[in-house]
Every structure is written in C-alpha cells, then in structure tokens.
XYZ file of C-alpha atoms in Angstrom:
673
model
C 25.455 -46.546 6.901
C 24.606 -50.187 6.686
C 25.481 -52.346 3.443
C 21.780 -52.616 2.897
C 21.165 -49.057 3.536
C 24.071 -48.233 1.018
C 22.530 -50.520 -1.531
C 19.180 -48.523 -1.228
C 20.846 -45.306 -2.127
C 21.396 -46.898 -5.555
C 17.722 -47.974 -6.169
C 15.192 -45.775 -7.905
C 11.490 -46.855 -7.952
C 10.204 -44.800 -10.914
C 7.100 -44.605 -13.238
C 6.629 -43.103 -16.744
C 3.382 -41.153 -16.887
C 1.788 -39.203 -19.764
C -1.286 -38.265 -22.000
C -1.860 -40.832 -24.448
C 0.312 -41.006 -27.445
C 2.858 -38.486 -25.722
C 5.566 -41.440 -26.229
C 5.836 -43.231 -22.886
C 6.034 -46.622 -24.046
C 8.413 -45.722 -26.664
C 10.476 -43.916 -24.295
C 10.452 -47.179 -21.907
C 11.512 -49.241 -24.606
C 14.552 -46.937 -25.452
C 15.530 -47.217 -21.718
C 15.384 -50.793 -21.995
C 17.488 -51.000 -24.930
C 20.138 -48.659 -23.903
C 20.499 -50.158 -20.505
C 21.111 -53.468 -21.983
C 17.722 -55.364 -21.029
C 16.592 -55.511 -24.522
C 18.774 -56.263 -27.392
C 16.270 -54.955 -30.054
C 14.179 -51.756 -29.638
C 10.422 -52.613 -29.877
C 8.070 -50.251 -31.605
C 4.404 -49.490 -30.569
C 3.432 -49.400 -34.267
C 4.940 -52.791 -35.072
C 3.171 -54.420 -32.153
C 6.442 -55.792 -30.694
C 7.067 -53.778 -27.363
C 8.400 -55.543 -24.424
C 6.202 -53.584 -21.890
C 2.852 -53.580 -24.101
C 2.882 -57.410 -24.152
C -0.940 -58.224 -23.876
C -2.974 -59.005 -27.097
C -5.281 -55.970 -26.470
C -2.338 -53.602 -26.136
C -0.579 -54.919 -29.108
C -3.776 -54.993 -31.171
C -4.647 -51.230 -30.197
C -1.171 -50.012 -29.863
C -1.871 -48.443 -26.300
C -0.843 -49.286 -22.873
C -3.509 -50.719 -20.916
C -2.175 -52.288 -17.915
C 0.995 -51.008 -16.004
C 4.042 -53.128 -16.729
C 7.230 -53.299 -14.358
C 10.690 -54.175 -15.366
C 14.301 -53.761 -13.631
C 17.276 -52.209 -15.431
C 20.739 -50.866 -14.422
C 22.538 -47.399 -15.290
C 25.861 -46.434 -14.254
C 26.506 -42.762 -13.432
C 30.237 -41.648 -12.619
C 31.235 -45.307 -12.298
C 28.588 -46.212 -9.831
C 25.663 -48.663 -11.060
C 22.226 -48.152 -9.991
C 19.206 -50.050 -10.227
C 15.991 -48.852 -11.735
C 12.712 -50.489 -11.171
C 10.514 -49.025 -13.924
C 6.715 -49.090 -14.475
C 5.184 -48.057 -17.608
C 1.844 -46.611 -17.025
C -1.226 -46.209 -19.349
C -1.959 -42.652 -20.843
C -5.760 -43.297 -21.799
C -8.207 -41.784 -19.355
C -10.110 -44.978 -19.035
C -7.195 -46.675 -17.396
C -6.364 -43.872 -14.745
C -6.802 -46.368 -12.048
C -3.574 -47.880 -13.205
C -1.799 -44.757 -12.904
C -3.401 -44.036 -9.285
C -2.133 -47.441 -7.774
C 1.341 -47.491 -9.460
C 1.911 -43.539 -8.186
C 0.759 -44.794 -4.604
C 3.935 -46.937 -4.429
C 6.696 -45.268 -6.711
C 9.278 -42.877 -5.238
C 9.483 -40.663 -8.361
C 8.205 -40.302 -11.924
C 9.331 -39.158 -15.503
C 6.191 -37.011 -16.785
C 6.662 -37.273 -20.800
C 5.137 -34.564 -22.955
C 4.502 -34.235 -26.493
C 6.534 -31.483 -27.939
C 3.834 -30.343 -30.294
C 0.866 -30.684 -28.119
C 2.450 -29.762 -24.719
C 0.375 -30.252 -21.458
C -2.610 -32.186 -22.437
C -5.740 -33.040 -20.300
C -4.598 -36.362 -19.290
C -1.128 -34.953 -18.410
C -3.089 -32.636 -16.103
C -4.768 -35.521 -14.438
C -1.762 -37.782 -13.824
C 0.156 -34.642 -12.446
C -2.555 -34.103 -9.939
C -2.166 -37.678 -8.982
C 1.470 -37.236 -8.464
C 0.793 -34.442 -6.406
C -1.790 -36.151 -4.367
C 0.938 -38.880 -3.407
C 3.858 -36.511 -3.102
C 5.751 -38.130 -6.075
C 8.699 -35.975 -7.285
C 9.035 -35.845 -10.823
C 11.237 -34.769 -13.944
C 9.747 -33.990 -17.257
C 10.853 -35.201 -20.570
C 9.495 -33.021 -23.545
C 9.337 -35.690 -26.307
C 9.066 -35.618 -30.197
C 11.086 -32.454 -30.764
C 11.799 -33.897 -34.234
C 8.171 -33.086 -35.161
C 6.967 -30.341 -37.121
C 5.334 -27.748 -34.751
C 7.283 -28.881 -31.848
C 8.125 -26.210 -29.407
C 10.256 -26.957 -26.309
C 9.924 -23.514 -24.579
C 6.047 -23.269 -25.248
C 5.795 -26.704 -23.359
C 8.024 -25.248 -20.706
C 5.481 -22.345 -20.296
C 2.498 -24.863 -20.402
C 4.106 -26.820 -17.385
C 4.265 -23.708 -15.411
C 0.941 -22.325 -16.160
C -1.330 -25.432 -16.604
C 0.402 -27.390 -13.947
C 1.533 -24.839 -11.530
C 4.976 -26.170 -11.442
C 8.257 -24.635 -11.130
C 9.940 -26.050 -14.397
C 13.708 -26.017 -14.068
C 15.094 -25.963 -17.671
C 18.201 -28.214 -17.321
C 18.721 -28.567 -21.186
C 18.147 -26.949 -24.457
C 17.634 -28.502 -27.885
C 20.080 -28.252 -30.528
C 18.252 -27.570 -33.709
C 14.261 -27.878 -34.331
C 11.840 -30.148 -36.180
C 13.610 -32.360 -38.657
C 16.842 -30.499 -37.786
C 16.726 -31.628 -34.182
C 20.104 -33.068 -33.487
C 20.731 -33.127 -29.683
C 20.590 -31.280 -26.572
C 22.973 -28.995 -24.431
C 23.258 -29.774 -20.814
C 23.202 -26.590 -18.952
C 24.849 -27.857 -15.771
C 27.868 -29.233 -17.532
C 27.828 -26.738 -20.255
C 28.483 -29.583 -22.746
C 26.516 -30.813 -26.063
C 25.110 -34.117 -26.374
C 24.776 -34.929 -30.201
C 23.323 -37.900 -32.065
C 24.167 -38.741 -35.542
C 22.856 -42.049 -36.961
C 23.779 -44.722 -34.343
C 26.839 -42.672 -32.622
C 26.246 -40.251 -29.670
C 29.002 -37.825 -28.806
C 29.493 -35.246 -25.983
C 31.042 -31.939 -27.653
C 31.418 -28.276 -27.164
C 28.384 -26.019 -27.354
C 27.607 -25.049 -30.962
C 28.910 -21.576 -31.412
C 25.475 -20.091 -32.664
C 23.870 -21.337 -29.212
C 26.466 -19.744 -26.820
C 24.344 -16.753 -25.754
C 21.279 -18.821 -25.137
C 23.291 -21.326 -23.110
C 24.680 -18.560 -20.975
C 21.401 -17.190 -20.325
C 19.593 -20.155 -19.626
C 22.169 -21.460 -17.352
C 21.970 -18.186 -15.476
C 18.504 -18.804 -14.967
C 19.015 -22.150 -13.792
C 21.250 -21.216 -11.136
C 19.229 -18.096 -10.061
C 16.160 -20.538 -9.790
C 18.120 -23.132 -7.683
C 19.464 -20.378 -5.506
C 15.972 -18.996 -4.743
C 15.131 -22.332 -3.308
C 18.326 -23.761 -1.832
C 20.484 -22.053 1.050
C 23.550 -23.632 -0.170
C 23.729 -22.201 -3.742
C 22.195 -19.105 -2.440
C 25.259 -18.312 -0.269
C 27.555 -19.023 -3.293
C 25.129 -16.849 -5.426
C 25.139 -13.792 -3.017
C 29.094 -14.248 -2.723
C 29.469 -14.056 -6.454
C 30.803 -17.692 -6.701
C 29.925 -19.909 -9.648
C 28.398 -23.366 -8.148
C 30.426 -26.459 -9.501
C 28.477 -29.117 -11.448
C 28.653 -31.524 -8.264
C 27.086 -28.672 -6.079
C 24.371 -27.990 -8.762
C 23.539 -31.607 -9.102
C 23.274 -32.069 -5.480
C 21.079 -28.931 -4.975
C 18.776 -29.982 -7.949
C 18.485 -33.256 -6.358
C 17.451 -31.782 -2.963
C 14.838 -29.602 -4.667
C 13.457 -32.405 -6.818
C 13.015 -34.800 -3.960
C 11.342 -31.845 -2.072
C 9.191 -31.147 -5.209
C 10.170 -27.554 -4.925
C 11.223 -27.616 -8.618
C 10.808 -29.997 -11.614
C 13.918 -30.673 -13.965
C 12.732 -30.339 -17.524
C 14.809 -32.378 -20.298
C 14.248 -32.799 -23.956
C 14.567 -35.137 -26.696
C 12.969 -37.538 -29.195
C 12.757 -41.189 -27.958
C 11.538 -42.538 -31.240
C 14.756 -40.984 -32.874
C 16.781 -42.389 -30.024
C 17.864 -38.879 -29.028
C 17.954 -37.763 -25.422
C 17.529 -40.943 -23.564
C 21.080 -41.637 -22.169
C 20.943 -38.000 -20.349
C 17.242 -38.758 -19.196
C 18.629 -41.825 -17.435
C 21.465 -39.721 -15.913
C 18.885 -37.502 -14.582
C 16.739 -40.126 -13.294
C 19.783 -41.495 -11.114
C 20.933 -37.908 -10.520
C 17.786 -36.076 -9.283
C 14.935 -38.670 -8.509
C 14.620 -39.980 -4.928
C 15.855 -43.228 -3.661
C 13.569 -45.337 -1.190
C 15.487 -43.825 1.654
C 14.638 -40.241 0.493
C 10.891 -40.541 0.807
C 10.495 -42.963 3.675
C 12.144 -44.617 6.760
C 13.102 -47.657 4.923
C 14.966 -50.518 6.564
C 15.509 -54.206 6.302
C 16.115 -54.795 9.966
C 12.617 -53.199 10.979
C 9.401 -55.337 11.074
C 7.551 -56.042 7.773
C 5.292 -53.553 6.034
C 4.088 -53.903 2.571
C 1.444 -52.625 0.305
C -0.474 -54.775 -1.955
C -1.130 -52.388 -4.986
C -2.147 -54.590 -7.901
C -3.729 -58.069 -8.362
C -3.112 -60.005 -11.783
C -4.420 -63.425 -12.851
C -2.357 -65.265 -15.227
C -3.294 -68.519 -16.888
C -0.149 -70.597 -15.986
C 0.827 -68.798 -12.718
C -2.625 -68.180 -11.251
C -3.140 -64.984 -8.776
C -0.100 -62.657 -8.690
C -0.253 -59.934 -6.006
C 2.034 -56.999 -6.674
C 3.473 -55.472 -3.572
C 5.734 -52.577 -2.593
C 8.134 -53.398 0.537
C 8.547 -50.426 2.759
C 10.405 -52.139 5.914
C 11.772 -55.474 6.487
C 11.897 -58.376 4.352
C 9.543 -60.809 2.667
C 10.490 -64.377 2.650
C 8.930 -67.074 0.620
C 6.734 -69.391 2.647
C 6.728 -66.926 5.567
C 3.417 -66.120 7.300
C 2.257 -62.671 7.265
C -0.672 -60.492 8.471
C -3.189 -58.754 6.299
C -3.761 -56.024 8.891
C -6.793 -54.375 7.141
C -8.663 -57.813 7.153
C -6.987 -59.238 10.413
C -6.528 -62.466 8.274
C -3.238 -64.467 8.334
C -1.851 -65.245 4.736
C 1.277 -67.181 3.774
C 3.769 -65.938 0.956
C 4.262 -68.611 -1.834
C 6.649 -67.823 -4.388
C 8.165 -64.362 -4.954
C 8.989 -63.017 -8.342
C 11.112 -60.066 -9.876
C 9.133 -58.879 -12.629
C 10.176 -57.842 -16.250
C 6.880 -57.297 -18.328
C 5.364 -60.867 -18.976
C 8.501 -62.608 -17.636
C 9.342 -63.603 -14.113
C 12.659 -64.396 -12.178
C 11.757 -66.315 -9.005
C 13.490 -65.009 -5.871
C 13.781 -66.325 -2.141
C 13.147 -62.852 -0.583
C 12.854 -59.168 -1.164
C 13.650 -56.548 1.195
C 12.623 -52.669 1.894
C 12.537 -50.738 -1.277
C 11.708 -53.540 -3.507
C 8.434 -53.994 -5.925
C 7.836 -57.606 -6.274
C 4.949 -59.929 -7.308
C 3.934 -62.814 -4.781
C 1.828 -66.055 -5.282
C -0.100 -67.840 -2.589
C -2.221 -64.701 -1.235
C -5.842 -65.604 -1.149
C -7.639 -63.043 0.761
C -5.550 -59.862 0.042
C -6.724 -57.248 -2.503
C -5.660 -53.849 -3.758
C -4.710 -51.276 -1.193
C -4.337 -53.773 1.802
C -1.245 -53.824 4.031
C 0.793 -56.962 4.675
C 2.941 -56.927 8.065
C 4.364 -58.776 10.782
C 1.880 -60.373 13.151
C 3.654 -59.001 15.993
C 3.739 -55.536 14.860
C 0.538 -54.703 13.016
C 0.425 -51.598 10.805
C -1.826 -50.152 8.303
C -0.438 -48.095 5.469
C -2.450 -45.366 3.660
C -4.529 -46.895 0.929
C -6.013 -45.785 -2.263
C -9.475 -44.314 -3.179
C -10.859 -45.474 -6.583
C -13.508 -43.635 -8.693
C -16.885 -44.922 -9.087
C -17.739 -46.118 -12.677
C -19.317 -43.637 -15.168
C -20.630 -45.977 -17.941
C -22.449 -49.446 -17.690
C -23.532 -52.217 -20.127
C -25.712 -55.121 -19.582
C -24.200 -58.658 -20.401
C -26.180 -61.771 -20.740
C -24.496 -65.201 -21.046
C -25.795 -67.410 -23.768
C -25.874 -70.563 -21.832
C -25.593 -72.146 -18.381
C -21.989 -72.957 -18.884
C -21.308 -69.498 -20.030
C -23.027 -68.250 -16.669
C -20.380 -70.219 -14.724
C -17.625 -68.717 -16.961
C -18.948 -65.379 -16.783
C -19.051 -65.615 -12.761
C -15.335 -66.786 -12.661
C -14.353 -63.768 -15.223
C -16.067 -61.317 -13.223
C -14.648 -62.477 -9.890
C -10.821 -62.543 -11.532
C -11.362 -59.140 -13.402
C -12.819 -57.468 -10.264
C -9.774 -58.588 -8.199
C -7.412 -57.126 -10.714
C -9.370 -53.834 -11.457
C -11.102 -51.962 -8.510
C -12.819 -49.497 -11.109
C -14.679 -52.525 -12.594
C -17.841 -53.027 -10.676
C -20.939 -55.342 -11.244
C -24.464 -55.268 -9.690
C -27.589 -57.045 -10.564
C -30.462 -55.162 -12.011
C -33.924 -56.706 -12.525
C -31.994 -60.221 -13.119
C -29.420 -58.706 -15.447
C -25.878 -58.404 -14.776
C -24.740 -54.982 -15.382
C -20.748 -54.059 -15.532
C -19.367 -50.702 -14.930
C -16.205 -49.032 -15.954
C -14.493 -45.650 -16.535
C -15.152 -45.367 -20.259
C -16.314 -47.211 -23.518
C -12.760 -48.450 -24.207
C -12.533 -49.670 -20.670
C -15.597 -51.800 -20.956
C -14.721 -52.851 -24.528
C -11.392 -54.123 -23.211
C -12.936 -55.896 -20.167
C -15.632 -57.550 -22.635
C -12.743 -58.419 -24.986
C -10.762 -60.270 -22.138
C -13.638 -62.179 -20.764
C -14.063 -63.584 -24.560
C -10.396 -64.120 -25.220
C -9.277 -65.187 -21.714
C -12.335 -66.815 -20.180
C -14.172 -68.198 -23.314
C -17.356 -66.326 -22.363
C -19.874 -66.315 -24.868
C -22.496 -63.298 -24.114
C -24.802 -60.845 -25.463
C -23.732 -57.298 -24.815
C -26.008 -54.266 -24.449
C -25.451 -50.828 -25.576
C -23.300 -48.685 -23.217
C -25.285 -46.462 -21.045
C -24.603 -43.680 -18.409
C -24.102 -44.437 -14.650
C -26.280 -42.114 -13.247
C -26.517 -41.290 -9.447
C -29.134 -40.082 -7.211
C -28.519 -37.612 -4.115
C -30.770 -35.206 -1.926
C -30.896 -31.488 -2.002
C -32.414 -30.757 1.468
C -32.456 -32.167 4.993
C -35.153 -34.244 6.768
C -35.052 -33.537 10.703
C -36.903 -36.594 11.523
C -38.381 -39.985 10.067
C -39.866 -42.740 12.388
C -40.313 -46.058 11.310
C -41.808 -49.361 13.065
C -41.024 -52.575 11.338
C -43.468 -55.200 12.870
C -44.176 -58.773 11.614
C -46.005 -61.498 13.281
C -46.656 -64.839 11.847
C -46.982 -67.143 14.726
C -43.907 -67.923 17.008
C -41.067 -65.446 17.101
C -41.828 -62.258 15.014
C -39.958 -59.227 13.831
C -39.779 -55.960 15.634
C -37.520 -52.764 15.047
C -38.307 -49.052 15.605
C -35.875 -46.662 14.296
C -35.765 -42.769 14.229
C -33.330 -41.120 11.539
C -32.624 -37.750 10.329
C -30.979 -37.193 6.935
C -29.025 -34.650 5.175
C -27.023 -33.844 2.347
C -23.062 -33.941 2.016
C -20.601 -33.281 -0.695
C -19.975 -36.993 -1.477
C -20.097 -40.589 -0.330
C -22.049 -41.666 2.711
C -21.767 -41.340 6.221
C -23.479 -42.825 9.272
C -23.722 -41.097 12.776
C -25.059 -42.914 15.727
C -26.728 -40.855 18.492
C -28.836 -43.372 20.244
C -28.073 -42.847 24.048
C -29.437 -44.996 27.174
C -29.650 -48.430 25.472
C -32.901 -47.444 23.493
C -31.599 -49.776 20.691
C -28.962 -52.472 21.641
C -25.404 -51.750 20.401
C -25.474 -55.085 18.518
C -28.320 -53.744 16.313
C -26.826 -50.653 15.517
C -24.527 -51.806 12.674
C -27.786 -53.391 11.341
C -29.619 -50.285 10.775
C -26.393 -48.699 9.225
C -26.309 -51.789 6.561
C -29.942 -51.318 5.998
C -29.259 -47.746 4.889
C -26.494 -48.733 2.667
C -28.512 -51.408 1.043
C -31.351 -49.042 0.141
C -28.833 -46.485 -1.127
C -27.906 -49.105 -3.925
C -31.211 -48.461 -5.712
C -32.110 -44.944 -4.764
C -35.735 -43.690 -5.132
C -35.978 -41.983 -8.537
C -34.786 -44.469 -11.249
C -33.008 -47.101 -9.231
C -29.564 -45.529 -9.403
C -26.832 -45.674 -6.666
C -27.124 -42.867 -4.119
C -24.303 -40.609 -2.993
C -23.685 -37.481 -0.834
C -25.950 -38.800 2.093
C -25.388 -38.400 5.884
C -27.927 -40.606 7.997
C -28.078 -39.942 11.762
C -29.826 -42.444 13.967
C -31.430 -40.476 16.769
C -33.847 -43.072 18.633
C -35.503 -46.226 18.394
C -36.992 -49.334 20.371
C -36.729 -52.912 20.460
C -38.585 -55.974 21.664
C -36.407 -58.337 23.989
C -37.710 -61.415 21.897
C -38.759 -60.265 18.499
C -35.904 -57.866 17.695
C -32.939 -59.224 15.732
C -30.371 -57.853 13.176
C -32.474 -58.606 10.196
C -35.471 -56.600 11.858
C -33.280 -53.565 12.336
C -31.751 -53.917 8.923
C -35.129 -53.933 7.379
C -36.285 -50.924 9.480
C -33.087 -49.045 8.493
C -33.730 -49.611 4.828
C -37.456 -48.503 5.091
C -36.709 -45.466 7.052
C -33.869 -44.383 4.692
C -36.061 -44.607 1.575
C -38.715 -42.722 3.183
C -36.373 -39.949 4.259
C -34.949 -39.703 0.849
C -38.343 -39.393 -0.780
C -39.005 -36.381 1.836
C -35.390 -34.902 1.183
C -35.861 -33.353 -2.501
C -33.991 -36.252 -4.382
C -32.358 -35.348 -7.622
C -30.714 -37.210 -10.348
C -26.956 -36.782 -11.018
C -24.933 -37.465 -14.349
C -21.173 -37.649 -14.988
C -19.818 -34.473 -16.761
C -16.769 -34.901 -18.797
C -14.017 -32.462 -19.446
C -13.647 -32.375 -23.429
C -10.896 -30.975 -25.249
C -11.396 -30.719 -29.157
C -8.582 -29.853 -31.454
C -9.761 -28.526 -34.915
C -8.678 -26.553 -37.895
C -9.950 -22.968 -37.692
C -12.428 -23.109 -40.422
C -14.511 -25.637 -38.407
C -14.005 -23.892 -35.057
C -17.553 -22.291 -35.349
C -19.240 -25.475 -36.011
C -17.426 -27.503 -33.371
C -18.599 -24.898 -30.638
C -22.064 -24.768 -31.813
C -22.238 -28.607 -31.839
C -20.755 -28.758 -28.155
C -23.385 -26.181 -27.079
C -26.089 -28.138 -28.555
C -24.928 -31.212 -26.651
C -25.642 -29.369 -23.337
C -21.747 -28.316 -23.135
C -20.544 -25.240 -21.559
C -17.549 -23.913 -23.179
C -14.718 -23.309 -20.784
C -12.270 -21.588 -23.308
C -10.520 -21.448 -26.777
C -6.972 -20.961 -27.976
C -4.513 -21.464 -30.591
C -1.734 -24.153 -30.536
C 0.720 -25.319 -33.135
C -1.511 -24.110 -36.036
C -4.643 -25.550 -34.678
C -7.678 -24.315 -32.472
C -8.289 -26.115 -29.183
C -11.740 -26.068 -27.606
C -12.307 -26.914 -23.883
C -15.683 -27.596 -22.541
C -17.598 -29.257 -19.901
C -20.062 -31.880 -21.615
C -22.570 -34.561 -19.948
C -21.328 -37.922 -21.064
C -24.757 -38.941 -22.143
C -24.444 -36.456 -25.174
C -21.057 -37.712 -26.122
C -21.745 -41.173 -27.338
C -20.897 -41.533 -31.030
C -18.874 -38.149 -30.919
C -15.782 -39.452 -32.555
C -17.654 -40.304 -35.868
C -19.638 -37.051 -35.786
C -16.461 -34.915 -35.311
C -14.734 -36.633 -38.209
C -17.534 -35.887 -40.510
C -17.984 -32.191 -39.204
C -14.312 -31.742 -39.770
C -13.742 -33.779 -42.656
C -11.709 -36.277 -40.473
C -9.156 -33.544 -39.295
C -10.844 -33.059 -35.809
C -9.697 -34.829 -32.797
C -10.820 -34.910 -29.090
C -10.011 -36.255 -25.612
C -12.472 -36.607 -22.789
C -12.128 -37.407 -19.101
C -14.506 -37.507 -16.197
C -14.821 -34.065 -14.297
C -17.505 -34.388 -11.782
C -21.075 -35.482 -11.171
C -23.771 -32.812 -11.871
C -27.470 -32.320 -11.150
C -29.478 -33.412 -14.526
C -31.667 -30.566 -15.783
C -35.352 -31.039 -14.734
C -36.685 -31.673 -18.241
C -33.884 -34.094 -19.069
C -34.362 -35.781 -15.681
C -38.013 -36.322 -16.213
C -37.432 -38.137 -19.592
C -34.583 -40.324 -17.961
C -36.911 -41.443 -15.063
C -39.826 -42.238 -17.207
C -37.509 -44.416 -19.499
C -35.914 -46.086 -16.350
C-alpha cells in the first residue's frame, strides 16, 4: 500500500442528512466543537452556527445550502480526516441533498427521537439508496418528552426497509437521559455537566444489554461469514472482530448501525464520531481511487460569492488537480483552466496548490462547467455518472421596476441558475416566470435577488407549474412547410408518429434512403422540443411523449435547418392535438400531526381539498394523517390548519408525482389560462 493510499484509508467523506428539525446542524456543530474546529458551540436558535452562515439561514433557523468543512478525529491513536457536509432538511431544498449524496462516500442519518422517521427522512434515505451511499443512524433528542429509541428503530426497519443494527442502548429516558451503553464494548458512556466518562454498565440494565448484544452478534453473523463461523462454533467474537464485521456490512449497505444521543445536550457525539471512523467507508472502499491515475473529477455544485466570484465544488475520484493546470470538460468537450483551489470550512477558505484523489475542494476559474459535469485529463477522457434534477412544481412571475433592474435581474437569474439546477426560468407572454420546488424555495430565491443583486421587482402570487401530456398514440401526421417570397424559399416535409411514454421526451429517427438529409434530422428534433415548451391546452410544458420521424422530403435549394425545425414544430403540435392531450398537476405527499380531538376535521378538510387519505396512526400521543393532495389545493394551508386545530396542528409536504387533473377542474384551468 502506497503512502497516498494509506492516507486515504484515514479519510471519511460524509454528509449529515435528515428531516427538517431533526437536529442535523446541531449535531454538526457539536462535531466541530468536539473535534476542535470550533472553540464555541453555535446554536441554530441563536443564529450563530458555523455551518448555517448565510443571512437567509440565520434569519429562518434552517439549512438552505449545503455547507462543507473538514475536521479530525482519532480512534485507537490513529487520526482520521473527516470531510463533512451538512445538508438541508426542508423538502424545497432536496436538490442540495441530491448533489451532495452523489459525491459522498457515507452519511449519518439523524432522526428525531420523538417523531421518528418523517417524510423527508424517507426522501433522503431513497436518495442515498439511489447512489449506494452507506450510512449510520443517529437517533437524536432522546432527552425530549415522548422520545422512544426502540420505536424509532422499528420505524427505520418498517418505513425505510433497512436492517437496523442496534449498537447502543440509551441510559435513562426523556429528562433522565444520561448516556449510552456501547453493545460492542459492553461499556457505558455517561455525561454529567461537561464531564464525559466511560464506566461499567448500570446494574439495572445488565439483562437488557446482554439480550441486545446477543441480537447484535446474531444479526452480524447472519450477514458475515467470519462471525458466522465463530457463532456456530460457540465462540464469542472480540471487539476488534465485531468492529471489522460491522464495517464490512455497513460499507456493503447490508446493515445500518443505529446509535443514539442528544446533540443539544452534548450527549452521544463522541461515540458517533468513533462510529463514523470505524464503520463508514474511506474513498478506497467505494471506488478505485488512485493519485497516480489520470484525473477524473465531478463538479457537483456552483456557488457565486461577492468577493471570490464563481466557485465550483468538485469531488476528485482519481489523479490530482493542480492550480493553473488545463483540464477537459468531457461533457461539453471544452478545455478549462484551473485557477485557485480551496479547502472549505463553511464560509472561510484555505488556499492550496493541489488536491488529490478522495478530496472535496472548491475551484476558481472554471467558466463553462456546470453541475453534474466531469473534469478530466485531456489525454484520457471519461464521463462520470451525472445527476437528475426534478422539474419545478411552483412558479411566480417577476417584473423588474426599471431598465436598470432588468439588467440586474438578468445577472441574478444567470448566477442563481448556475448555482441551483432546480431553479428554472422562462418567458411567458413577455413576462419573466421563475420556477422552483416550493413556496419557501422561491421566497429564498427572490430574497437573494433583492439582498445580493439589489433587484427591485414586483412579484406575482405563487402558482402551480402544470404540465401537459397525451393519452393516446397517433400513427401518422404529415406536414409540409412551404414559403416562397421571391428568391430562395423554405421547404420541408416531415411525417411523424407520436405516442405516450411514462415521462420525459424521446425522439426516434426511422427515415431511410436519404429522404431527409441527415444534417436536417436534428432540426426536426429541435422543432418538436421547442413545441413541447408550450403545449396545446393552456401553454404548459409537455412531458411523457415519444416522437418518431417516419418519412419526409426536401428541396435541394429551398430546404434548410430552419425550415425543418418549423415543420417539426408544426407536425408535433398537430399530432398532440389528435393524441387526447390532458393536463397534469403536481400531487404532494402531506403528513399532518394533530391532537385526536381535531382528527375528524383534518381528514374532512383534506378530502375537501381533493385529497386521498393514505393512512392514519398514533405517534407520541398525537395522530398522524397521511394523504396525497394536489398542490393547487394546499396554498395557505398552514394558516388554515392552525385555525382549525387551535394552533396545535403541524404538517409537512413534499412532491410525490404528477397526476391527471379531473376534467371539470381542467376546464376551469384552461379557461383561466
């Protein structure tokens, strides 16, 4: 093993992910404090955290943008480097979680000990599954009234489909929560005031500890051959053997270790850091990472800063990134030059000359590169797996108040679009319309336009981002575009078929024999895609369509790319009109928490909003209602719910899917649009 490879075994690239208010940022702040990065503990409620450093984050007490930092933690005398990213928990900023999980090697999933597995917990868990990110769980807030560690473990098993491996048990409950018992070592970790001690297991817990340790060994043995041999032979695995087996199973995502504590009360953080080092993978565990290989790096985030300019965050998978060196953007086939390279600690930067495999750094000087694109050695081109970003579900029209504001708005839109792939902009009847993932997302974007870019603008009311699609196939549509105005004219003839697909857009070319010259085929595709942007019912973007170009004709003089683009657009729109077009609306997963006396009112109200009740259940003394509700029916719901439940009801909401709008509702939307 080379020196650089040996060093990489001591690196952990991890993220902290959770539902909003589960305690992610509080946990991250304690990690910074106990690893010596911070000399004071920042608190979310005081607005002085290191990782939530933007004005919008501190004003609202939530994480909006992912923040990166580096800290160090020693286990068994060996110091390890932890590159840590704190991700948002609010559903509107799911894209931040998505792109961070794409480049991380492991994650800590934080759960509220009272609420357990909440809707956004499920969303980020599925994202981690999609990118194969191994994780450990930290059940937080066990000092709170109603906290129940074992209920959370059951929810992790049932709602997330995971194999939870309980590696700790809490000592005490609620206000009496004092520490944890480590089931691997059989020792208790107890916190009293600012003191932390490792002691014997409390006598009253001996039987529980024996039973849960036996369950731990049995679960590990079921999945690990080495421990299975010991288990069948009646031998007790040593601590080292158990740690090694748990690590193997965690890296393989076969089990998920579950720890517990109260980050706010500074309890459980040190053992959590031990588990990060012991169980989560190094860069070498998840990829063939080598400094001596050609460069391969993924740009996963763009950030504009007033003083530094455009920063591109990259994860290096192999090779080295050198300041001043040329690189290839293999997605765009464009050459770039690396400017300054920085290690990141939240809003502060440390300039370095180079970075190697396994590193996550920020780079200046990249002009063409955007989120999800690959940087590599020009002599060894490679394209790394990119990311998919969801389409906006909500829009607002924004109108600058002066010509100067128009120019500022243009700059703001360009910068914010580079930073946030889920922020989209289009022109509609001369108006600028911006789209995002929710009301809070758009509120933050507009706030940033005003604060950072000094844009003065009038903003319309939020509205739903509807979509259009087709429900039937059309076998053949012929369109001839002919225009003669003296001199060279325009001529293009196309024949297409159209059919519905599950999502997105596909274009298939079946033209043979040169009936349409190959240089004009992309123009037909471009014309269809342009027509998709406005649909045929109410001017909304289309989705779920496959176009097949069957045949056509051209004129040796009058045919052009423009003529075939126009013909493609006309043919597409005519085919859609014949294909039973329908309107789609975003439907949200809604979870309402309410006292029992208001349960009937909440269910009735959701039904009146065209909601479909998916289930109800009791949790920590309150009732939970789960439903699917169209987004258009949920505007202003927060105030309505407070009034209906005397201020005691709360809800969470996240995008589920697009669904067909009922005919009577669609007629009203089309008439209004």
